[in-house]
mmCIF file of C-alpha atoms in Angstrom:
data_model
loop_
_atom_site.group_PDB
_atom_site.id
_atom_site.type_symbol
_atom_site.label_atom_id
_atom_site.label_comp_id
_atom_site.label_asym_id
_atom_site.label_seq_id
_atom_site.Cartn_x
_atom_site.Cartn_y
_atom_site.Cartn_z
ATOM 1 C CA MET A 60 33.318 81.835 166.968
ATOM 2 C CA THR A 61 36.403 84.039 166.620
ATOM 3 C CA LEU A 62 38.937 84.703 169.385
ATOM 4 C CA GLU A 63 40.756 87.937 168.642
ATOM 5 C CA ASP A 64 42.244 90.913 170.472
ATOM 6 C CA GLY A 65 41.348 89.510 173.877
ATOM 7 C CA ASP A 66 37.659 89.119 173.034
ATOM 8 C CA VAL A 67 35.269 86.651 171.414
ATOM 9 C CA SER A 68 32.795 87.324 168.607
ATOM 10 C CA VAL A 69 30.015 84.901 167.736
ATOM 11 C CA ASN A 70 28.373 84.366 164.363
ATOM 12 C CA GLY A 71 25.142 82.428 164.315
ATOM 13 C CA ASP A 72 21.383 82.577 164.733
ATOM 14 C CA TYR A 73 19.957 80.717 167.737
ATOM 15 C CA GLU A 74 16.292 81.527 167.205
ATOM 16 C CA GLY A 75 14.017 79.184 169.124
ATOM 17 C CA THR A 76 16.805 77.371 170.911
ATOM 18 C CA GLU A 77 19.345 77.821 173.638
ATOM 19 C CA ALA A 78 22.852 78.701 172.513
ATOM 20 C CA PRO A 79 25.121 75.623 172.683
ATOM 21 C CA PHE A 80 27.767 77.363 174.775
ATOM 22 C CA GLN A 81 28.418 79.624 177.750
ATOM 23 C CA ILE A 82 31.103 82.310 177.882
ATOM 24 C CA GLN A 83 32.808 83.338 181.108
ATOM 25 C CA ASN A 84 35.336 86.122 181.434
ATOM 26 C CA ASN A 85 37.808 87.277 184.052
ATOM 27 C CA SER A 86 40.895 89.458 183.924
ATOM 28 C CA LEU A 87 43.205 86.683 182.677
ATOM 29 C CA TYR A 88 41.095 84.047 180.953
ATOM 30 C CA LEU A 89 38.115 83.723 178.690
ATOM 31 C CA THR A 90 36.361 80.376 179.161
ATOM 32 C CA ILE A 91 33.900 78.842 176.717
ATOM 33 C CA LYS A 92 31.845 75.820 177.793
ATOM 34 C CA VAL A 93 30.231 73.997 174.875
ATOM 35 C CA SER A 94 27.194 71.853 175.639
ATOM 36 C CA ILE A 95 28.586 68.833 173.759
ATOM 37 C CA GLY A 96 31.360 68.460 176.321
ATOM 38 C CA ILE A 97 34.154 70.755 175.169
ATOM 39 C CA VAL A 98 35.776 73.479 177.264
ATOM 40 C CA LEU A 99 38.128 76.109 175.830
ATOM 41 C CA ILE A 100 40.273 78.237 178.135
ATOM 42 C CA TRP A 101 42.046 81.118 176.399
ATOM 43 C CA ASP A 102 44.501 83.426 178.142
ATOM 44 C CA LYS A 103 43.555 86.173 175.638
ATOM 45 C CA LYS A 104 47.099 86.014 174.270
ATOM 46 C CA THR A 105 49.213 83.010 173.301
ATOM 47 C CA SER A 106 47.615 79.945 174.895
ATOM 48 C CA LEU A 107 44.430 77.992 174.224
ATOM 49 C CA THR A 108 43.622 74.917 176.288
ATOM 50 C CA ILE A 109 40.975 72.505 175.006
ATOM 51 C CA THR A 110 39.503 69.813 177.231
ATOM 52 C CA ILE A 111 36.883 67.212 176.392
ATOM 53 C CA THR A 112 34.779 64.833 178.452
ATOM 54 C CA ASP A 113 35.377 61.099 178.807
ATOM 55 C CA ASP A 114 32.561 60.510 176.313
ATOM 56 C CA TYR A 115 35.061 61.302 173.572
ATOM 57 C CA GLN A 116 37.590 58.708 174.669
ATOM 58 C CA ASP A 117 39.048 56.946 171.609
ATOM 59 C CA LYS A 118 36.634 58.889 169.359
ATOM 60 C CA VAL A 119 38.887 61.761 168.290
ATOM 61 C CA CYS A 120 41.997 62.170 166.172
ATOM 62 C CA GLY A 121 44.469 64.862 165.191
ATOM 63 C CA LEU A 122 47.529 66.612 166.573
ATOM 64 C CA CYS A 123 46.371 66.077 170.170
ATOM 65 C CA GLY A 124 46.137 62.293 169.823
ATOM 66 C CA ASN A 125 43.201 59.917 170.044
ATOM 67 C CA PHE A 126 42.404 60.210 173.790
ATOM 68 C CA ASP A 127 42.425 56.473 174.460
ATOM 69 C CA GLY A 128 44.646 56.694 177.543
ATOM 70 C CA ASN A 129 47.694 55.323 175.730
ATOM 71 C CA SER A 130 50.256 57.961 174.766
ATOM 72 C CA ASN A 131 52.280 55.447 172.746
ATOM 73 C CA ASN A 132 49.845 55.501 169.824
ATOM 74 C CA ASP A 133 49.071 59.211 169.640
ATOM 75 C CA PHE A 134 51.067 59.663 166.437
ATOM 76 C CA ASN A 135 48.237 58.643 164.123
ATOM 77 C CA THR A 136 48.339 60.207 160.674
ATOM 78 C CA ARG A 137 45.381 61.583 158.803
ATOM 79 C CA GLY A 138 45.213 58.200 157.077
ATOM 80 C CA HIS A 139 44.902 56.484 160.511
ATOM 81 C CA LEU A 140 48.362 54.942 160.394
ATOM 82 C CA THR A 141 50.361 54.800 163.614
ATOM 83 C CA VAL A 142 53.879 56.125 163.012
ATOM 84 C CA GLU A 143 56.906 56.854 165.200
ATOM 85 C CA ASP A 144 58.295 59.788 163.255
ATOM 86 C CA VAL A 145 56.926 63.069 164.620
ATOM 87 C CA ILE A 146 57.696 64.846 161.336
ATOM 88 C CA GLU A 147 55.667 62.370 159.288
ATOM 89 C CA PHE A 148 52.863 62.661 161.829
ATOM 90 C CA GLY A 149 52.845 66.467 161.763
ATOM 91 C CA ASN A 150 53.030 66.737 157.980
ATOM 92 C CA SER A 151 49.996 64.474 157.577
ATOM 93 C CA TRP A 152 47.815 66.972 159.476
ATOM 94 C CA LYS A 153 48.810 70.157 157.655
ATOM 95 C CA LEU A 154 45.815 72.279 156.748
ATOM 96 C CA SER A 155 46.524 72.689 153.027
ATOM 97 C CA PRO A 156 48.335 70.370 150.597
ATOM 98 C CA SER A 157 50.045 73.453 149.166
ATOM 99 C CA CYS A 158 51.910 73.991 152.453
ATOM 100 C CA PRO A 159 55.461 72.609 152.181
ATOM 101 C CA ASP A 160 56.430 69.610 154.285
ATOM 102 C CA ILE A 161 58.698 70.095 157.281
ATOM 103 C CA ASP A 162 62.006 68.263 156.831
ATOM 104 C CA ASP A 163 63.495 68.597 160.295
ATOM 105 C CA ILE A 164 62.633 69.755 163.798
ATOM 106 C CA VAL A 165 63.796 73.235 164.685
ATOM 107 C CA GLU A 166 65.110 73.607 168.227
ATOM 108 C CA PRO A 167 64.689 77.270 169.255
ATOM 109 C CA CYS A 168 67.383 77.098 171.937
ATOM 110 C CA ASP A 169 69.926 75.922 169.342
ATOM 111 C CA ILE A 170 69.101 78.928 167.186
ATOM 112 C CA ASN A 171 68.824 81.504 169.971
ATOM 113 C CA THR A 172 71.656 80.167 172.109
ATOM 114 C CA HIS A 173 71.899 83.425 174.057
ATOM 115 C CA ARG A 174 68.460 82.774 175.529
ATOM 116 C CA LYS A 175 68.941 79.172 176.601
ATOM 117 C CA SER A 176 70.420 79.775 180.053
ATOM 118 C CA TRP A 177 67.825 82.469 180.804
ATOM 119 C CA ALA A 178 64.973 80.200 179.717
ATOM 120 C CA GLU A 179 66.253 77.258 181.777
ATOM 121 C CA ARG A 180 66.688 79.438 184.841
ATOM 122 C CA GLN A 181 63.263 81.029 184.615
ATOM 123 C CA CYS A 182 61.422 77.790 183.777
ATOM 124 C CA SER A 183 63.122 75.874 186.585
ATOM 125 C CA VAL A 184 60.394 77.118 188.939
ATOM 126 C CA ILE A 185 58.256 74.301 187.498
ATOM 127 C CA LEU A 186 60.746 71.763 188.871
ATOM 128 C CA SER A 187 61.283 73.615 192.153
ATOM 129 C CA ASP A 188 59.668 73.282 195.568
ATOM 130 C CA THR A 189 57.162 75.945 194.541
ATOM 131 C CA PHE A 190 55.306 73.267 192.582
ATOM 132 C CA LYS A 191 56.352 70.339 194.773
ATOM 133 C CA ALA A 192 52.785 69.598 195.893
ATOM 134 C CA CYS A 193 51.805 69.014 192.271
ATOM 135 C CA HIS A 194 54.750 66.906 191.110
ATOM 136 C CA CYS A 195 53.171 63.653 192.291
ATOM 137 C CA GLN A 196 49.944 64.526 190.458
ATOM 138 C CA VAL A 197 51.310 65.873 187.171
ATOM 139 C CA ASP A 198 54.757 65.102 185.736
ATOM 140 C CA PRO A 199 56.517 68.499 185.522
ATOM 141 C CA LYS A 200 59.235 67.461 183.049
ATOM 142 C CA PRO A 201 57.272 67.868 179.780
ATOM 143 C CA TYR A 202 55.967 71.252 180.962
ATOM 144 C CA TYR A 203 59.472 72.387 181.872
ATOM 145 C CA GLU A 204 60.811 71.312 178.467
ATOM 146 C CA ALA A 205 57.969 73.084 176.679
ATOM 147 C CA CYS A 206 58.586 76.185 178.779
ATOM 148 C CA VAL A 207 62.275 76.285 177.841
ATOM 149 C CA LYS A 208 61.546 75.744 174.160
ATOM 150 C CA ASP A 209 58.828 78.429 174.033
ATOM 151 C CA SER A 210 60.917 80.910 176.008
ATOM 152 C CA CYS A 211 63.861 80.437 173.635
ATOM 153 C CA ALA A 212 61.579 80.869 170.629
ATOM 154 C CA CYS A 213 60.114 84.188 171.798
ATOM 155 C CA ASP A 214 63.044 86.324 170.739
ATOM 156 C CA ASP A 215 61.113 89.018 168.939
ATOM 157 C CA GLY A 216 58.952 90.624 171.630
ATOM 158 C CA GLY A 217 56.481 88.978 173.983
ATOM 159 C CA ASP A 218 59.321 87.302 175.917
ATOM 160 C CA CYS A 219 57.502 87.386 179.239
ATOM 161 C CA ASP A 220 54.183 86.392 177.659
ATOM 162 C CA CYS A 221 55.671 83.124 176.386
ATOM 163 C CA LEU A 222 57.383 82.368 179.685
ATOM 164 C CA CYS A 223 54.364 83.188 181.837
ATOM 165 C CA THR A 224 52.010 81.311 179.531
ATOM 166 C CA ALA A 225 54.172 78.178 179.809
ATOM 167 C CA ILE A 226 54.366 78.301 183.609
ATOM 168 C CA SER A 227 50.668 79.065 183.996
ATOM 169 C CA ALA A 228 49.852 76.071 181.763
ATOM 170 C CA TYR A 229 51.391 73.761 184.368
ATOM 171 C CA ALA A 230 49.714 75.643 187.216
ATOM 172 C CA ARG A 231 46.342 75.313 185.484
ATOM 173 C CA VAL A 232 46.755 71.541 185.090
ATOM 174 C CA CYS A 233 47.695 71.324 188.770
ATOM 175 C CA LEU A 234 44.550 73.247 189.678
ATOM 176 C CA SER A 235 42.466 70.746 187.703
ATOM 177 C CA PHE A 236 43.849 68.131 190.123
ATOM 178 C CA CYS A 237 42.776 70.358 193.041
ATOM 179 C CA VAL A 238 46.359 71.460 193.744
ATOM 180 C CA CYS A 239 46.473 75.253 193.929
ATOM 181 C CA ILE A 240 49.946 76.795 193.531
ATOM 182 C CA GLU A 241 50.720 80.402 194.470
ATOM 183 C CA TRP A 242 53.557 80.770 191.979
ATOM 184 C CA ARG A 243 53.293 84.388 190.815
ATOM 185 C CA THR A 244 55.380 87.032 192.613
ATOM 186 C CA PRO A 245 56.002 90.756 192.102
ATOM 187 C CA SER A 246 59.041 89.820 190.008
ATOM 188 C CA ARG A 247 57.685 86.668 188.310
ATOM 189 C CA CYS A 248 54.706 87.170 186.005
ATOM 190 C CA PRO A 249 52.855 89.596 188.303
ATOM 191 C CA VAL A 250 49.148 90.299 187.937
ATOM 192 C CA PHE A 251 48.014 93.821 188.744
ATOM 193 C CA CYS A 252 44.464 93.530 190.020
ATOM 194 C CA ASP A 253 44.651 97.032 191.512
ATOM 195 C CA TYR A 254 44.004 98.324 188.013
ATOM 196 C CA PHE A 255 40.326 97.398 188.423
ATOM 197 C CA ASN A 256 39.896 99.232 191.724
ATOM 198 C CA LYS A 257 38.143 102.568 191.339
ATOM 199 C CA LYS A 258 38.013 105.674 193.538
ATOM 200 C CA GLY A 259 40.345 104.330 196.165
ATOM 201 C CA GLU A 260 38.344 101.158 196.744
ATOM 202 C CA CYS A 261 40.272 97.920 197.254
ATOM 203 C CA GLU A 262 37.709 95.379 196.119
ATOM 204 C CA TRP A 263 39.820 93.486 193.596
ATOM 205 C CA HIS A 264 42.392 90.846 194.486
ATOM 206 C CA TYR A 265 44.333 88.094 192.735
ATOM 207 C CA ASP A 266 43.310 84.507 193.416
ATOM 208 C CA ALA A 267 45.447 81.639 192.134
ATOM 209 C CA CYS A 268 42.701 79.135 192.961
ATOM 210 C CA GLY A 269 39.832 80.750 191.117
ATOM 211 C CA SER A 270 36.867 82.564 192.579
ATOM 212 C CA LYS A 271 35.600 81.385 195.946
ATOM 213 C CA CYS A 272 32.113 80.817 194.555
ATOM 214 C CA ILE A 273 31.208 84.484 194.648
ATOM 215 C CA LYS A 274 27.734 85.562 193.655
ATOM 216 C CA THR A 275 27.680 86.416 189.975
ATOM 217 C CA CYS A 276 24.906 87.339 187.588
ATOM 218 C CA ARG A 277 25.290 83.876 186.067
ATOM 219 C CA ASN A 278 25.382 82.179 189.452
ATOM 220 C CA PRO A 279 23.433 84.516 191.782
ATOM 221 C CA SER A 280 23.332 81.989 194.600
ATOM 222 C CA GLY A 281 27.137 81.652 194.612
ATOM 223 C CA THR A 282 26.804 77.869 194.477
ATOM 224 C CA CYS A 283 30.137 76.006 194.215
ATOM 225 C CA ASN A 284 29.030 73.628 191.526
ATOM 226 C CA GLU A 285 30.432 73.143 188.028
ATOM 227 C CA ASP A 286 26.886 72.474 186.840
ATOM 228 C CA LYS A 287 26.336 76.165 187.548
ATOM 229 C CA GLY A 288 29.183 77.009 185.195
ATOM 230 C CA VAL A 289 31.731 77.683 187.934
ATOM 231 C CA LEU A 290 35.152 76.870 186.477
ATOM 232 C CA LYS A 291 38.277 77.280 188.570
ATOM 233 C CA VAL A 292 40.788 79.529 186.836
ATOM 234 C CA GLU A 293 43.208 82.024 188.323
ATOM 235 C CA GLY A 294 42.535 85.694 187.893
ATOM 236 C CA CYS A 295 41.390 88.936 189.441
ATOM 237 C CA TYR A 296 38.205 88.684 191.471
ATOM 238 C CA PRO A 297 36.231 91.267 193.440
ATOM 239 C CA THR A 298 34.914 91.272 196.964
ATOM 240 C CA CYS A 299 31.563 92.877 196.279
ATOM 241 C CA PRO A 300 30.005 95.163 198.937
ATOM 242 C CA SER A 301 26.662 94.337 200.538
ATOM 243 C CA ASP A 302 24.807 97.024 198.566
ATOM 244 C CA LYS A 303 26.177 95.600 195.282
ATOM 245 C CA PRO A 304 26.461 91.864 195.999
ATOM 246 C CA TYR A 305 26.582 90.486 192.426
ATOM 247 C CA TYR A 306 29.590 90.377 190.129
ATOM 248 C CA GLU A 307 28.866 90.975 186.444
ATOM 249 C CA GLU A 308 31.684 89.382 184.473
ATOM 250 C CA PHE A 309 31.688 91.279 181.191
ATOM 251 C CA SER A 310 31.577 94.778 182.644
ATOM 252 C CA MET A 311 33.746 93.498 185.537
ATOM 253 C CA GLN A 312 31.661 95.458 188.036
ATOM 254 C CA CYS A 313 29.746 94.750 191.214
ATOM 255 C CA VAL A 314 26.042 95.490 190.725
ATOM 256 C CA ALA A 315 22.990 95.738 192.963
ATOM 257 C CA VAL A 316 20.672 94.143 190.404
ATOM 258 C CA CYS A 317 21.669 91.826 187.578
ATOM 259 C CA GLY A 318 20.642 92.454 184.015
ATOM 260 C CA CYS A 319 19.950 89.782 181.407
ATOM 261 C CA TYR A 320 21.924 87.352 179.251
ATOM 262 C CA ASP A 321 20.679 86.388 175.813
ATOM 263 C CA GLN A 322 21.081 82.927 174.311
ATOM 264 C CA ILE A 323 24.681 83.461 173.223
ATOM 265 C CA GLY A 324 25.693 84.930 176.564
ATOM 266 C CA LYS A 325 25.668 88.636 175.674
ATOM 267 C CA TYR A 326 24.859 90.773 178.688
ATOM 268 C CA TYR A 327 22.275 93.595 178.800
ATOM 269 C CA ASN A 328 21.609 96.144 181.506
ATOM 270 C CA ILE A 329 18.147 96.738 182.936
ATOM 271 C CA GLY A 330 16.127 98.812 180.465
ATOM 272 C CA GLU A 331 18.363 98.013 177.508
ATOM 273 C CA LYS A 332 16.699 97.029 174.211
ATOM 274 C CA ILE A 333 17.452 93.582 172.804
ATOM 275 C CA GLU A 334 17.200 92.492 169.200
ATOM 276 C CA SER A 335 14.679 89.765 168.491
ATOM 277 C CA CYS A 336 14.528 87.161 165.747
ATOM 278 C CA THR A 337 10.713 87.339 165.729
ATOM 279 C CA ASN A 338 9.222 89.839 163.290
ATOM 280 C CA CYS A 339 7.281 92.739 164.834
ATOM 281 C CA GLU A 340 8.633 91.923 168.277
ATOM 282 C CA ILE A 341 10.693 94.165 170.517
ATOM 283 C CA CYS A 342 12.423 92.938 173.650
ATOM 284 C CA GLU A 343 13.822 94.612 176.731
ATOM 285 C CA CYS A 344 15.856 93.544 179.720
ATOM 286 C CA THR A 345 13.798 93.945 182.903
ATOM 287 C CA THR A 346 14.196 92.946 186.533
ATOM 288 C CA ARG A 347 12.019 89.938 185.643
ATOM 289 C CA GLY A 348 14.289 88.892 182.796
ATOM 290 C CA ILE A 349 13.925 89.414 179.048
ATOM 291 C CA GLU A 350 10.385 90.457 178.156
ATOM 292 C CA CYS A 351 9.084 90.817 174.601
ATOM 293 C CA HIS A 352 5.942 92.397 173.152
ATOM 294 C CA TYR A 353 4.398 93.198 169.784
ATOM 295 C CA ASP A 354 5.367 96.517 168.215
ATOM 296 C CA VAL A 355 4.250 97.416 164.710
ATOM 297 C CA ASN A 356 7.268 99.693 164.311
ATOM 298 C CA ALA A 357 9.502 96.652 164.716
ATOM 299 C CA CYS A 358 7.977 94.949 161.673
ATOM 300 C CA TYR A 359 10.052 94.459 158.565
ATOM 301 C CA CYS A 360 9.716 92.883 155.115
ATOM 302 C CA GLU A 361 12.130 90.986 152.931
ATOM 303 C CA TYR A 362 11.994 91.807 149.237
ATOM 304 C CA LEU A 363 14.469 90.546 146.651
ATOM 305 C CA GLY A 364 17.015 89.769 149.331
ATOM 306 C CA LYS A 365 16.796 93.149 151.102
ATOM 307 C CA LEU A 366 15.107 94.130 154.375
ATOM 308 C CA TYR A 367 12.723 97.078 154.641
ATOM 309 C CA LYS A 368 11.182 98.702 157.711
ATOM 310 C CA TYR A 369 7.449 98.932 158.348
ATOM 311 C CA ASN A 370 5.730 101.550 156.165
ATOM 312 C CA GLN A 371 8.851 101.989 154.039
ATOM 313 C CA THR A 372 8.332 102.324 150.277
ATOM 314 C CA ILE A 373 10.084 99.440 148.605
ATOM 315 C CA GLU A 374 9.487 100.436 145.007
ATOM 316 C CA SER A 375 7.479 103.088 143.167
ATOM 317 C CA GLY A 376 7.164 104.128 139.546
ATOM 318 C CA ASN A 377 5.451 104.020 136.163
ATOM 319 C CA PHE A 378 4.614 100.435 135.341
ATOM 320 C CA MET A 379 3.231 100.526 131.768
ATOM 321 C CA ASN A 380 0.577 102.258 129.645
ATOM 322 C CA GLY A 381 -0.004 104.994 132.216
ATOM 323 C CA THR A 382 -0.248 102.505 135.051
ATOM 324 C CA CYS A 383 1.719 103.255 138.224
ATOM 325 C CA ILE A 384 2.794 100.872 140.976
ATOM 326 C CA THR A 385 3.819 101.387 144.590
ATOM 327 C CA ILE A 386 5.150 98.613 146.810
ATOM 328 C CA VAL A 387 5.168 99.250 150.554
ATOM 329 C CA CYS A 388 6.231 97.206 153.612
ATOM 330 C CA GLY A 389 3.095 96.608 155.659
ATOM 331 C CA VAL A 390 2.069 95.143 158.993
ATOM 332 C CA ASN A 391 3.432 91.736 160.081
ATOM 333 C CA GLY A 392 5.933 91.600 157.244
ATOM 334 C CA THR A 393 3.332 91.740 154.479
ATOM 335 C CA ILE A 394 4.217 93.450 151.215
ATOM 336 C CA ILE A 395 1.431 95.726 149.936
ATOM 337 C CA THR A 396 1.349 96.352 146.202
ATOM 338 C CA GLU A 397 -0.819 99.235 144.894
ATOM 339 C CA ILE A 398 -1.531 99.448 141.155
ATOM 340 C CA TYR A 399 -3.348 102.532 139.864
ATOM 341 C CA ALA A 400 -3.723 104.835 136.908
ATOM 342 C CA CYS A 401 -1.045 107.454 137.101
ATOM 343 C CA GLY A 402 -2.415 110.818 138.256
ATOM 344 C CA THR A 403 -5.408 109.254 140.055
ATOM 345 C CA THR A 404 -6.034 108.153 143.610
ATOM 346 C CA THR A 405 -8.087 105.066 142.770
ATOM 347 C CA THR A 406 -6.020 101.981 143.529
ATOM 348 C CA SER A 407 -6.130 98.242 143.143
ATOM 349 C CA THR A 408 -4.368 96.752 146.146
ATOM 350 C CA THR A 409 -2.862 93.321 146.550
ATOM 351 C CA THR A 410 -1.227 92.064 149.705
ATOM 352 C CA THR A 411 1.498 89.464 149.694
ATOM 353 C CA THR A 412 2.635 87.755 152.858
ATOM 354 C CA THR A 413 6.284 86.856 152.704
ATOM 355 C CA THR A 414 8.399 84.485 154.755
ATOM 356 C CA THR A 415 11.031 86.657 156.327
ATOM 357 C CA THR A 416 14.462 85.857 157.656
ATOM 358 C CA THR A 417 16.821 87.874 159.748
ATOM 359 C CA THR A 418 20.432 87.863 160.810
ATOM 360 C CA THR A 419 19.863 89.354 164.241
ATOM 361 C CA THR A 420 20.644 87.507 167.412
ATOM 362 C CA GLY A 421 17.801 85.651 169.119
ATOM 363 C CA VAL A 422 16.877 86.134 172.747
#
């Protein structure tokens, strides 16, 4: 799974099984729920939040600690030694031994001194009354310090992205404790939901608390239940009209009738063709869901590592001693070999059934 340019691409074949994740998308965040208990929330820019279930308590290791509830022993090296030196801890987890060790900690505000007062002033909203309702739930100090450091470091473009990402990180943690903070203003990290309104309609609005359990194509009943995949994240959300009551996340449109999702969460409109992992099968998104049927024109054969369509000539030519050979892709993925005397129509036919594989996405 690759997160790039505000979108996600998935590599993998899920034939015969449900995909182990669900992807949700809104204007600000892309959320990926993995069935083994991992949730990734990406702001499509500079921040990726990873959460795991309590089942992983004291069963993980790395830069994020061991998740045992004790922050005093989070500095465990790759060799499982508890250390106090953050530099030693960080160096032990570097990806490649060829990467040089870090010798000291760089403080961005000491380097970019001209940005320090600006960063402190802008980040102080985390400590202000704006977030007061959350202070007793989540300690704001580490988030403020991280905000100042990140805002000082972003001195080469993306200044506001770093600042807004840092503030929204604290707001998102507050929301996970059911404390919703309306912290964005027209002058502080504004979100322009009007962009999504078309033809003078005012359906889209910003919601700091996440969608109010609107009806979506993933959750057509609009049930407020995380088991239905409803995750609370801020963003732009529509108020869909009665004639188009369902919100389709990937097209970001209100629709009258929902299409279909395949096993990896890709969305298809009604009537759209869907690739199948089963040979000689063609699938289509219908109002009843994904329906598949046999189609001889969808058959293919694998020969010497290459795929050939039904009725396609794989190989043809003079074999030896005036004998010619033609190899054709036949029905159900069978390879038909015809051997005959060159210049005649009399043939000796052999049929070979091959085990075929495909790289297309299952449905």
